[in-house]
mmCIF file of N, CA and C in Angstrom:
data_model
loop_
_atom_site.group_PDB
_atom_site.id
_atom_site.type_symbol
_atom_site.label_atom_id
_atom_site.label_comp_id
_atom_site.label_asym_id
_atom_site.label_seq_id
_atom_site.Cartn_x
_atom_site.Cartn_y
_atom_site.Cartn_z
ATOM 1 N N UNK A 1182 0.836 -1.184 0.000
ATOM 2 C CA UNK A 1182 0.000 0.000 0.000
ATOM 3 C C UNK A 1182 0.883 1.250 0.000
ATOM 4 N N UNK A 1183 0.413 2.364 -0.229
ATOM 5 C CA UNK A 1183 1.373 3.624 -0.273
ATOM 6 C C UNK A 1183 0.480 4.392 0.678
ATOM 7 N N UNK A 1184 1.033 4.845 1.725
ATOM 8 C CA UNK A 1184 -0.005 5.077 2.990
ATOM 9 C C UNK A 1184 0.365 6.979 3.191
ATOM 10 N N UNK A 1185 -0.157 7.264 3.100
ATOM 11 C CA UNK A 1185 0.061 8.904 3.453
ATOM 12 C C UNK A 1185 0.675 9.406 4.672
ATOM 13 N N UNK A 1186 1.107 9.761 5.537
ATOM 14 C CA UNK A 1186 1.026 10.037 6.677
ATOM 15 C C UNK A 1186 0.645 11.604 6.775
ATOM 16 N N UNK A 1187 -0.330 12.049 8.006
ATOM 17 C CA UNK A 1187 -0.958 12.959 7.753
ATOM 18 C C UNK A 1187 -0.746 13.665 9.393
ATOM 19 N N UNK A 1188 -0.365 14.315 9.955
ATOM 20 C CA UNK A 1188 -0.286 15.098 11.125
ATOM 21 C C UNK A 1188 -0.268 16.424 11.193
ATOM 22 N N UNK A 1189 0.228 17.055 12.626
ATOM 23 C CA UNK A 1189 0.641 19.105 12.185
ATOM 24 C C UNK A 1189 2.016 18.873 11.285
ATOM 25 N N UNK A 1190 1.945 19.756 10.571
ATOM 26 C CA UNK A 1190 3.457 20.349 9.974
ATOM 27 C C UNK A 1190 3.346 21.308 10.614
ATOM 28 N N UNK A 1191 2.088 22.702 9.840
ATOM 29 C CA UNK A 1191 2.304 24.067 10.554
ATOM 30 C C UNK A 1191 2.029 24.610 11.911
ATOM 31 N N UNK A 1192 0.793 23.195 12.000
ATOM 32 C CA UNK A 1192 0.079 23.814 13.216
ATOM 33 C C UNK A 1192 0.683 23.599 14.812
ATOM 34 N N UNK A 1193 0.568 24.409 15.289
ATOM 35 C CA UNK A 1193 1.129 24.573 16.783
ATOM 36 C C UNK A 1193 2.292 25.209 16.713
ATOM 37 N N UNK A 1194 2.777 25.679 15.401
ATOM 38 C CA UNK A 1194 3.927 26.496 15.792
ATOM 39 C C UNK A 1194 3.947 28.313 15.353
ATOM 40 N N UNK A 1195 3.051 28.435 15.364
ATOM 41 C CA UNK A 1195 2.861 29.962 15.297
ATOM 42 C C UNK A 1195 3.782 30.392 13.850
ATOM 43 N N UNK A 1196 4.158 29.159 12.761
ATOM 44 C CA UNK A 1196 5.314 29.703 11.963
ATOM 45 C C UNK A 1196 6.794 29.725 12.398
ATOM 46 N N UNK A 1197 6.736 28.913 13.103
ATOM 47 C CA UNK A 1197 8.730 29.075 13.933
ATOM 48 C C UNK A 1197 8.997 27.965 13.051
ATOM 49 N N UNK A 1198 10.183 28.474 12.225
ATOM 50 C CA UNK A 1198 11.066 27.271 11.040
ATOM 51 C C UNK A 1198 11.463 26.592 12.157
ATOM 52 N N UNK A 1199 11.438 26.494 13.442
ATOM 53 C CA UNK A 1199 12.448 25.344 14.326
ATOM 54 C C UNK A 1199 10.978 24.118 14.650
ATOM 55 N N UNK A 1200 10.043 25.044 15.174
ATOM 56 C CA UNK A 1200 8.593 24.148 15.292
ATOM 57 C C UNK A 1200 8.103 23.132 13.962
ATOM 58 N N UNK A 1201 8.431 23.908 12.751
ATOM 59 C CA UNK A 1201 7.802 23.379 12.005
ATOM 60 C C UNK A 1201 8.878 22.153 11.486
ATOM 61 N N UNK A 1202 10.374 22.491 11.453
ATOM 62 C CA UNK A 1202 11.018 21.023 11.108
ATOM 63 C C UNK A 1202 10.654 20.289 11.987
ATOM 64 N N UNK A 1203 10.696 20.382 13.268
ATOM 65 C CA UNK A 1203 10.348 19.533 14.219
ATOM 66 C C UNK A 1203 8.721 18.550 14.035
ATOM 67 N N UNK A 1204 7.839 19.657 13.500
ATOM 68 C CA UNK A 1204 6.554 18.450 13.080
ATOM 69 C C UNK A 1204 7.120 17.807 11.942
ATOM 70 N N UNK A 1205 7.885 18.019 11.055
ATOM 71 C CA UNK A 1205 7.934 17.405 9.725
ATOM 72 C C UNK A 1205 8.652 15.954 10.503
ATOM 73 N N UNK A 1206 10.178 16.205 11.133
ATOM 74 C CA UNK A 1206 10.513 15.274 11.905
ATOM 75 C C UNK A 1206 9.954 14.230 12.341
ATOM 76 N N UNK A 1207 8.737 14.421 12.959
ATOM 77 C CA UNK A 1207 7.772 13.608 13.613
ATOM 78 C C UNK A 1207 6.598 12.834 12.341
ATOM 79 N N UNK A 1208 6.362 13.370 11.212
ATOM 80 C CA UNK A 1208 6.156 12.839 10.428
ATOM 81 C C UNK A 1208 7.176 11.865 9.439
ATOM 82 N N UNK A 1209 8.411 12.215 9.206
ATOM 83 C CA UNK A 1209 9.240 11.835 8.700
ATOM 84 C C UNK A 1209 9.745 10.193 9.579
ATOM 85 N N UNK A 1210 9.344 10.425 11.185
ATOM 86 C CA UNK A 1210 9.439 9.194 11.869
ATOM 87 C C UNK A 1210 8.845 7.961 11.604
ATOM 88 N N UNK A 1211 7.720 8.494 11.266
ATOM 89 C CA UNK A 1211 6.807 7.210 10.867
ATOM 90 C C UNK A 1211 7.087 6.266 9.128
ATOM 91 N N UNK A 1212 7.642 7.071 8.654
ATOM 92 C CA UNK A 1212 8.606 6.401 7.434
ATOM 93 C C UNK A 1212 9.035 5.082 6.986
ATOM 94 N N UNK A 1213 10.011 5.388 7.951
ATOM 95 C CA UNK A 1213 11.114 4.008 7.866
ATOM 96 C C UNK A 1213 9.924 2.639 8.378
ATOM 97 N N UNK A 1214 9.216 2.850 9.526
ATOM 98 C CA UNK A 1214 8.582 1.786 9.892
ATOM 99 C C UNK A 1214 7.447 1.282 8.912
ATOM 100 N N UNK A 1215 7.046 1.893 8.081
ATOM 101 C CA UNK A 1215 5.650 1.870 7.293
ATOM 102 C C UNK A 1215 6.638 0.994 6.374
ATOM 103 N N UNK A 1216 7.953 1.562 5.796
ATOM 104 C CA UNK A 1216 8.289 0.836 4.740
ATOM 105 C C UNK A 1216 8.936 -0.379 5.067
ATOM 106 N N UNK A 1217 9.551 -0.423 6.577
ATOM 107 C CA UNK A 1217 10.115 -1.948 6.914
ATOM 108 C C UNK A 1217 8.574 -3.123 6.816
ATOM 109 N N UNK A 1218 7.567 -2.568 7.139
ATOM 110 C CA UNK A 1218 6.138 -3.228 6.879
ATOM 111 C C UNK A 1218 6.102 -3.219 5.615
ATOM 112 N N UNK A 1219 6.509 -3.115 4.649
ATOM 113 C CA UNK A 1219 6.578 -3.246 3.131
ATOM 114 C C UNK A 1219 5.942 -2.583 2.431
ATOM 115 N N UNK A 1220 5.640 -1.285 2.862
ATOM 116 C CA UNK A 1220 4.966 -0.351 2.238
ATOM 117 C C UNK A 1220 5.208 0.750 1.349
ATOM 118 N N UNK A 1221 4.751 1.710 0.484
ATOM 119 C CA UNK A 1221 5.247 2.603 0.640
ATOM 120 C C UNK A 1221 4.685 3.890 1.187
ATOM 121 N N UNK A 1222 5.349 4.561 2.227
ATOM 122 C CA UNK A 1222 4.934 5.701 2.963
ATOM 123 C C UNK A 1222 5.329 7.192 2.441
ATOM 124 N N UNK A 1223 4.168 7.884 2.481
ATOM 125 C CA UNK A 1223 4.080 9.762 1.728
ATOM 126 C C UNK A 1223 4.035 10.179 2.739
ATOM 127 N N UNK A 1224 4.725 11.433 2.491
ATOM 128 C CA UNK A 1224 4.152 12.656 2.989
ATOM 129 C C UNK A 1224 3.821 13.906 2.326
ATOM 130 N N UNK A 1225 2.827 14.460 1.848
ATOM 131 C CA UNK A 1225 2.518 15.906 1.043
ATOM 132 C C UNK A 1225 3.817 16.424 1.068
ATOM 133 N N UNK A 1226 4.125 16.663 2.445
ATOM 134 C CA UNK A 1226 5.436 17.644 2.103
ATOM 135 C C UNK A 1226 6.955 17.758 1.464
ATOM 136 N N UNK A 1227 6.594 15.970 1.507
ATOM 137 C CA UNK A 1227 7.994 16.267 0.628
ATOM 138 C C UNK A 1227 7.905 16.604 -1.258
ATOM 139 N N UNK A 1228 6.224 16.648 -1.644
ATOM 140 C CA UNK A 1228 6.277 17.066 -2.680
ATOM 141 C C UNK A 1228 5.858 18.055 -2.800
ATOM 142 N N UNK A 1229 5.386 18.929 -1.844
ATOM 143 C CA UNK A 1229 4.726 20.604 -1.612
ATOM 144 C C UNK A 1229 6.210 21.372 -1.658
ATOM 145 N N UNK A 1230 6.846 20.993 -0.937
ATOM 146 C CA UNK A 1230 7.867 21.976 -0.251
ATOM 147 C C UNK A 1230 8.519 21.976 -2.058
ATOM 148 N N UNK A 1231 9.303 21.059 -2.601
ATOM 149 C CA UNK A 1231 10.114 21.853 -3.929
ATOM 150 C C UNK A 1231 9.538 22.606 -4.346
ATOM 151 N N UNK A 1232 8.265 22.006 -4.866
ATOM 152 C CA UNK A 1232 7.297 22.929 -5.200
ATOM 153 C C UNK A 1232 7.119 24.182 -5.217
ATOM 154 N N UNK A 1233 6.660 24.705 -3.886
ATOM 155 C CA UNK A 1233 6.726 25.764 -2.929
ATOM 156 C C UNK A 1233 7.908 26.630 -3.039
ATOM 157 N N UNK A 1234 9.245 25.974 -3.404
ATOM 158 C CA UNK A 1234 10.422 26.702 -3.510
ATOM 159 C C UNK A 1234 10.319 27.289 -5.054
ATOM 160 N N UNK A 1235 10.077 26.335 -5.907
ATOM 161 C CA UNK A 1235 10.042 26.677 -7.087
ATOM 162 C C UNK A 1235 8.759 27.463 -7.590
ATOM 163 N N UNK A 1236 7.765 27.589 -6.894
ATOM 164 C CA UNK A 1236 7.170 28.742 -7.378
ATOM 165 C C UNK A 1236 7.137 30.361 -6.769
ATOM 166 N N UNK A 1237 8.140 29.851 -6.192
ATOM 167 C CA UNK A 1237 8.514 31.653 -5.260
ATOM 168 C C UNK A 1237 7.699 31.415 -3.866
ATOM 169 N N UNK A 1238 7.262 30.827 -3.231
ATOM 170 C CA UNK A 1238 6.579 30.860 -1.926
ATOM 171 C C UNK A 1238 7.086 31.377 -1.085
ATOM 172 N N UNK A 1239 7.523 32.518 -0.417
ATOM 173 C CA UNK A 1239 7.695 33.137 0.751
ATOM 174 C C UNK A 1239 8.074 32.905 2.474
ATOM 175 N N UNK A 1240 6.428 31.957 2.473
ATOM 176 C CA UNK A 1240 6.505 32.129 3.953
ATOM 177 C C UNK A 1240 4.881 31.175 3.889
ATOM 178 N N UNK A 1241 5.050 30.235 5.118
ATOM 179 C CA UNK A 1241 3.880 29.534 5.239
ATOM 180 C C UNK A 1241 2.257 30.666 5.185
ATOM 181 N N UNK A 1242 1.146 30.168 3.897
ATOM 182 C CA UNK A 1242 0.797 30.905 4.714
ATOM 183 C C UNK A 1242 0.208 32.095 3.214
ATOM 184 N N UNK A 1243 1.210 32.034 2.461
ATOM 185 C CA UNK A 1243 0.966 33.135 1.615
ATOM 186 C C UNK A 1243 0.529 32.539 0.336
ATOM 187 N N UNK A 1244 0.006 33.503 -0.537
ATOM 188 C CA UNK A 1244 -0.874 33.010 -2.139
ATOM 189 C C UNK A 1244 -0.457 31.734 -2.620
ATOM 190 N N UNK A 1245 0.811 31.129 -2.497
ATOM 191 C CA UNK A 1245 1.561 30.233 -3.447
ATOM 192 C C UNK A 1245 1.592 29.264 -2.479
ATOM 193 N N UNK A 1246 1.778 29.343 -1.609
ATOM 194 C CA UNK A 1246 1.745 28.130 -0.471
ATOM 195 C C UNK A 1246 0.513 27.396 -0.613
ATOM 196 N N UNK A 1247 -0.793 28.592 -0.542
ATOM 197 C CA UNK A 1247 -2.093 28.202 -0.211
ATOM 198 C C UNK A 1247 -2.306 27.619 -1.518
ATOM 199 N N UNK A 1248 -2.171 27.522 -2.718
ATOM 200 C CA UNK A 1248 -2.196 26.996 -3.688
ATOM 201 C C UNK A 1248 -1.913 25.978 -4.085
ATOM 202 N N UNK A 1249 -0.727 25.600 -2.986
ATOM 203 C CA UNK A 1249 0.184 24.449 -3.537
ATOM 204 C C UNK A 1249 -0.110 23.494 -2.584
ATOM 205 N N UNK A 1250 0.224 23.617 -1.022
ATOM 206 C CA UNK A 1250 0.450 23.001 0.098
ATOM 207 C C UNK A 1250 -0.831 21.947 0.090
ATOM 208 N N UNK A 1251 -1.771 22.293 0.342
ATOM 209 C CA UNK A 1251 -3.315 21.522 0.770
ATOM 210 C C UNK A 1251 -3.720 20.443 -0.406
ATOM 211 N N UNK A 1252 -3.526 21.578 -1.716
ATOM 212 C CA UNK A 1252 -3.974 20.634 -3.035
ATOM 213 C C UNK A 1252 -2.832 19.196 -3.048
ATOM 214 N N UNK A 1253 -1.732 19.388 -2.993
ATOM 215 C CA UNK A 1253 -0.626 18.334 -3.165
ATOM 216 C C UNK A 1253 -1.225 17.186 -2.515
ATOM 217 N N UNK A 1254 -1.623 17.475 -0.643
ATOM 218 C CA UNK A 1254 -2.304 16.075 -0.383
ATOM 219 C C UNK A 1254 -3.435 15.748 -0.688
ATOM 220 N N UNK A 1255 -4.385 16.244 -1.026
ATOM 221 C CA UNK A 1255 -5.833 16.125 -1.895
ATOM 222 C C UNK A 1255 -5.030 15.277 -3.139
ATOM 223 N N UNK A 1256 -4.485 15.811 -3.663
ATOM 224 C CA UNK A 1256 -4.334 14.351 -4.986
ATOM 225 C C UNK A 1256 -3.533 13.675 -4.643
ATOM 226 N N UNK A 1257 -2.308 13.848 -3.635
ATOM 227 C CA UNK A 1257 -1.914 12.470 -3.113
ATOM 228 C C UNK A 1257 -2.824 11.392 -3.351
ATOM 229 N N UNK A 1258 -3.909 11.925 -2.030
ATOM 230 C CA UNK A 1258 -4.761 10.649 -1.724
ATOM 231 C C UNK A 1258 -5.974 9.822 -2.944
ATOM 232 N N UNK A 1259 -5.520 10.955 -4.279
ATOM 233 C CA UNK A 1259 -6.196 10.036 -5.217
ATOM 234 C C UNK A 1259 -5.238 8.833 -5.647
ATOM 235 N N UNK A 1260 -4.395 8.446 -5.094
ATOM 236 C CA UNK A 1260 -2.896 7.715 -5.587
ATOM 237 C C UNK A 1260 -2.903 6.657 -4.121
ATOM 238 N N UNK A 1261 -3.128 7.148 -3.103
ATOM 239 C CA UNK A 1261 -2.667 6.806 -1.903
ATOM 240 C C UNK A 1261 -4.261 5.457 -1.305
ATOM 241 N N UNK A 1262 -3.565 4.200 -0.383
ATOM 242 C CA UNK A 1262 -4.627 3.080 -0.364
ATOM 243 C C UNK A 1262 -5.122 3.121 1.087
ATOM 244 N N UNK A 1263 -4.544 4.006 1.910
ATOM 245 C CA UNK A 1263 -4.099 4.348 3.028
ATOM 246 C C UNK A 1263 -3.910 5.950 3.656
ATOM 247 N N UNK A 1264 -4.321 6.240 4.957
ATOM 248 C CA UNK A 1264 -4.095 7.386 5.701
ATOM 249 C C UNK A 1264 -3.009 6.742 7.337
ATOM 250 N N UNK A 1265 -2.272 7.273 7.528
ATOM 251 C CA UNK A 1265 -1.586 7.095 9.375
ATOM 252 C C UNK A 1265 -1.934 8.624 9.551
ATOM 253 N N UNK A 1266 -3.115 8.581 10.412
ATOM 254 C CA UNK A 1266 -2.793 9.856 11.383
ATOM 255 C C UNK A 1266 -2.532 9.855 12.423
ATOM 256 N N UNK A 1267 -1.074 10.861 12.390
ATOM 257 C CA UNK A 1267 -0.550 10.459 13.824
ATOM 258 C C UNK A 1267 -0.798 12.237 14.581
ATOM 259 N N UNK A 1268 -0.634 11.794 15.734
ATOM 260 C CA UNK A 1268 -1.328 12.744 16.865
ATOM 261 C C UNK A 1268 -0.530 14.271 16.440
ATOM 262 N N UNK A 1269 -1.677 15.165 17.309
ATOM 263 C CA UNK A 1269 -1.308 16.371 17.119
ATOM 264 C C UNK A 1269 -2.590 17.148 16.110
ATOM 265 N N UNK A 1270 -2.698 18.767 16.802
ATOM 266 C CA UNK A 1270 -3.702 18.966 16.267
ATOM 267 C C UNK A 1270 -3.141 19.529 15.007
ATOM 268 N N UNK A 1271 -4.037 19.314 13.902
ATOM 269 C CA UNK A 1271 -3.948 19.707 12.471
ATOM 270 C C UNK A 1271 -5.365 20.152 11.867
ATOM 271 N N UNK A 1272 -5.400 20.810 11.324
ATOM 272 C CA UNK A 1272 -6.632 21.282 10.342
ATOM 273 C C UNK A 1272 -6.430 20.545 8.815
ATOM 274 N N UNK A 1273 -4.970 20.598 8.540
ATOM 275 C CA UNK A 1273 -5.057 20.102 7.368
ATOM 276 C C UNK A 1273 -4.935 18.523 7.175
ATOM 277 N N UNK A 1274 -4.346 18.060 8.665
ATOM 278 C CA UNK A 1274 -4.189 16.530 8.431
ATOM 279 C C UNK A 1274 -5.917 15.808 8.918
ATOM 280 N N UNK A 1275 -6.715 16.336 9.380
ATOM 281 C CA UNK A 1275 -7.532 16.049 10.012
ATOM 282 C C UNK A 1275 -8.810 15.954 8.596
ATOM 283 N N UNK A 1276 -8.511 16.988 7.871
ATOM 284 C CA UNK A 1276 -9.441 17.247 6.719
ATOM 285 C C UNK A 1276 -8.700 16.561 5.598
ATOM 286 N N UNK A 1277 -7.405 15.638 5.444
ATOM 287 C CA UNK A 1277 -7.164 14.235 4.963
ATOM 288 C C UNK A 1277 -7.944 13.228 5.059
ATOM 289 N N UNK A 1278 -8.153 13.274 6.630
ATOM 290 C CA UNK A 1278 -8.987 11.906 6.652
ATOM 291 C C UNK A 1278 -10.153 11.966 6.262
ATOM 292 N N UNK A 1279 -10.507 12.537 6.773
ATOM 293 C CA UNK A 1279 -11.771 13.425 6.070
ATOM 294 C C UNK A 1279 -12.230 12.799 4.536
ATOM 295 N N UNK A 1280 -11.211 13.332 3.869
ATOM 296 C CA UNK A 1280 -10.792 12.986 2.153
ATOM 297 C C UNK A 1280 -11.026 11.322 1.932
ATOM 298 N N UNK A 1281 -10.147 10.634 3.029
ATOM 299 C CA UNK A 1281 -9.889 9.191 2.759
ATOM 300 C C UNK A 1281 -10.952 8.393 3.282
ATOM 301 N N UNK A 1282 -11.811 8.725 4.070
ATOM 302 C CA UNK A 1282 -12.870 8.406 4.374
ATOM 303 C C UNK A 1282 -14.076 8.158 3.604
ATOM 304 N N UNK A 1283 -13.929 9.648 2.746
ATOM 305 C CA UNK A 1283 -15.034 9.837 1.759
ATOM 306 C C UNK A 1283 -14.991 8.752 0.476
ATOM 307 N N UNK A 1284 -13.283 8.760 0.530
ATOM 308 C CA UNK A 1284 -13.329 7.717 -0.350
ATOM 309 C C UNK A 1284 -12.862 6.093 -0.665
ATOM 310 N N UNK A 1285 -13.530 5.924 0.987
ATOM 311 C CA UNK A 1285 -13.107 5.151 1.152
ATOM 312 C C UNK A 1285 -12.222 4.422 1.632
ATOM 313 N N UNK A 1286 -10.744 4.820 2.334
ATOM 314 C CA UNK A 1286 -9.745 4.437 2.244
ATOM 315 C C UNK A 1286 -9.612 4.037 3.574
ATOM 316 N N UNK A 1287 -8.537 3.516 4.165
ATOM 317 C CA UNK A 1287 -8.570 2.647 5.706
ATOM 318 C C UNK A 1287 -7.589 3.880 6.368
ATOM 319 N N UNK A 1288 -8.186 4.092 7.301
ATOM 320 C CA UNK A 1288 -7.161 4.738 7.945
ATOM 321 C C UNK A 1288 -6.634 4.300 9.500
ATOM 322 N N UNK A 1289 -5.691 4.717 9.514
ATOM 323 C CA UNK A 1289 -4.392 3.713 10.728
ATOM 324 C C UNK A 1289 -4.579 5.073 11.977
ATOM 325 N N UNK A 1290 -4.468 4.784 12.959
ATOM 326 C CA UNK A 1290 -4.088 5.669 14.293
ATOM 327 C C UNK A 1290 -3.051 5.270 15.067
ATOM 328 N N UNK A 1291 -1.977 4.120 14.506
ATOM 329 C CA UNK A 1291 -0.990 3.775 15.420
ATOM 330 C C UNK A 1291 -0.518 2.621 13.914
ATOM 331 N N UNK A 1292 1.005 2.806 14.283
ATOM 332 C CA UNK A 1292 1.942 2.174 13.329
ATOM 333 C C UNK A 1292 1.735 0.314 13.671
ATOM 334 N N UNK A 1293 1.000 0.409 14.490
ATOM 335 C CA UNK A 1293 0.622 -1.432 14.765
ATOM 336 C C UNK A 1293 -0.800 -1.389 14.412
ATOM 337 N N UNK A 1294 -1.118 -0.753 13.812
ATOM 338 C CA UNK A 1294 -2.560 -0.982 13.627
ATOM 339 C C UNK A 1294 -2.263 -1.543 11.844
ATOM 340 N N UNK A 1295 -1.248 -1.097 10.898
ATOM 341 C CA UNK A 1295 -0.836 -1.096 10.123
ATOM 342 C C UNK A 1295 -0.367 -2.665 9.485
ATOM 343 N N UNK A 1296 -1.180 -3.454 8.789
ATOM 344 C CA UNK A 1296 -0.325 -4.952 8.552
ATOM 345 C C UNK A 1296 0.867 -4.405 7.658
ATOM 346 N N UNK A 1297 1.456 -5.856 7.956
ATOM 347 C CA UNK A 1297 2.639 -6.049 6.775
ATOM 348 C C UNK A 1297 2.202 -6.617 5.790
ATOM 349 N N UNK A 1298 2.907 -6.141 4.700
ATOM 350 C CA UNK A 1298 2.812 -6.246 3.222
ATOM 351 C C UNK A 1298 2.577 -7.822 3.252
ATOM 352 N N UNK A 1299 1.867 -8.064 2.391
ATOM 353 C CA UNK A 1299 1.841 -9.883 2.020
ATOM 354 C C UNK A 1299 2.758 -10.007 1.013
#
């Protein structure tokens, strides 16, 4: 399966570049384990952020971000068989599941809830 992982990036940090690597971090954790389960594991951000660089984006938050950031995981999850939401409040990871729900998709609340690949 190719499983999304969906948590805060921005939220809870008022915009502090130290807060926000730190959520990516915590998303980026759940990674390695999804794929030792034989999976493959996303995150929006690692395809928002070039993105984001390459269209001039500024600062979380502004015209090009808002354009780019939210939509990236919206069509992720037309690709994606799977949601992990892991803790922490989010608006945007929360309105993922949201997404994967609608269409269907299984979503995980803990990295053991998750089988291994057959």
């Amino acid at each position: 399966m190719m499983i999304l992982i969906a948590g805060p990036y921005r939220g809870g940090t008022n915009d502090d570049p130290v807060l926000i690597r730190k959520n990516l971090d915590n998303l980026e954790a759940m990674a390695l384990p999804i794929f030792r389960k034989g999976h493959v594991p996303m995150i929006g951000e690692w395809v928002a952020l070039p993105l984001l660089k390459s269209a001039g984006s500024q600062k979380p938050g502004d015209d090009i971000w808002n354009e780019i950031q939210y939509p990236v995981a919206h069509r992720l999850l037309e690709k994606c068989d799977a949601v992990l939401r892991i803790p922490g409040a989010s608006t945007g990871a929360d309105q993922d599941v949201k997404i994967a729900k609608e269409r269907g998709l299984k979503v995980y609340y803990h990295l053991d809830e998750i089988p291994d690949a057959e």
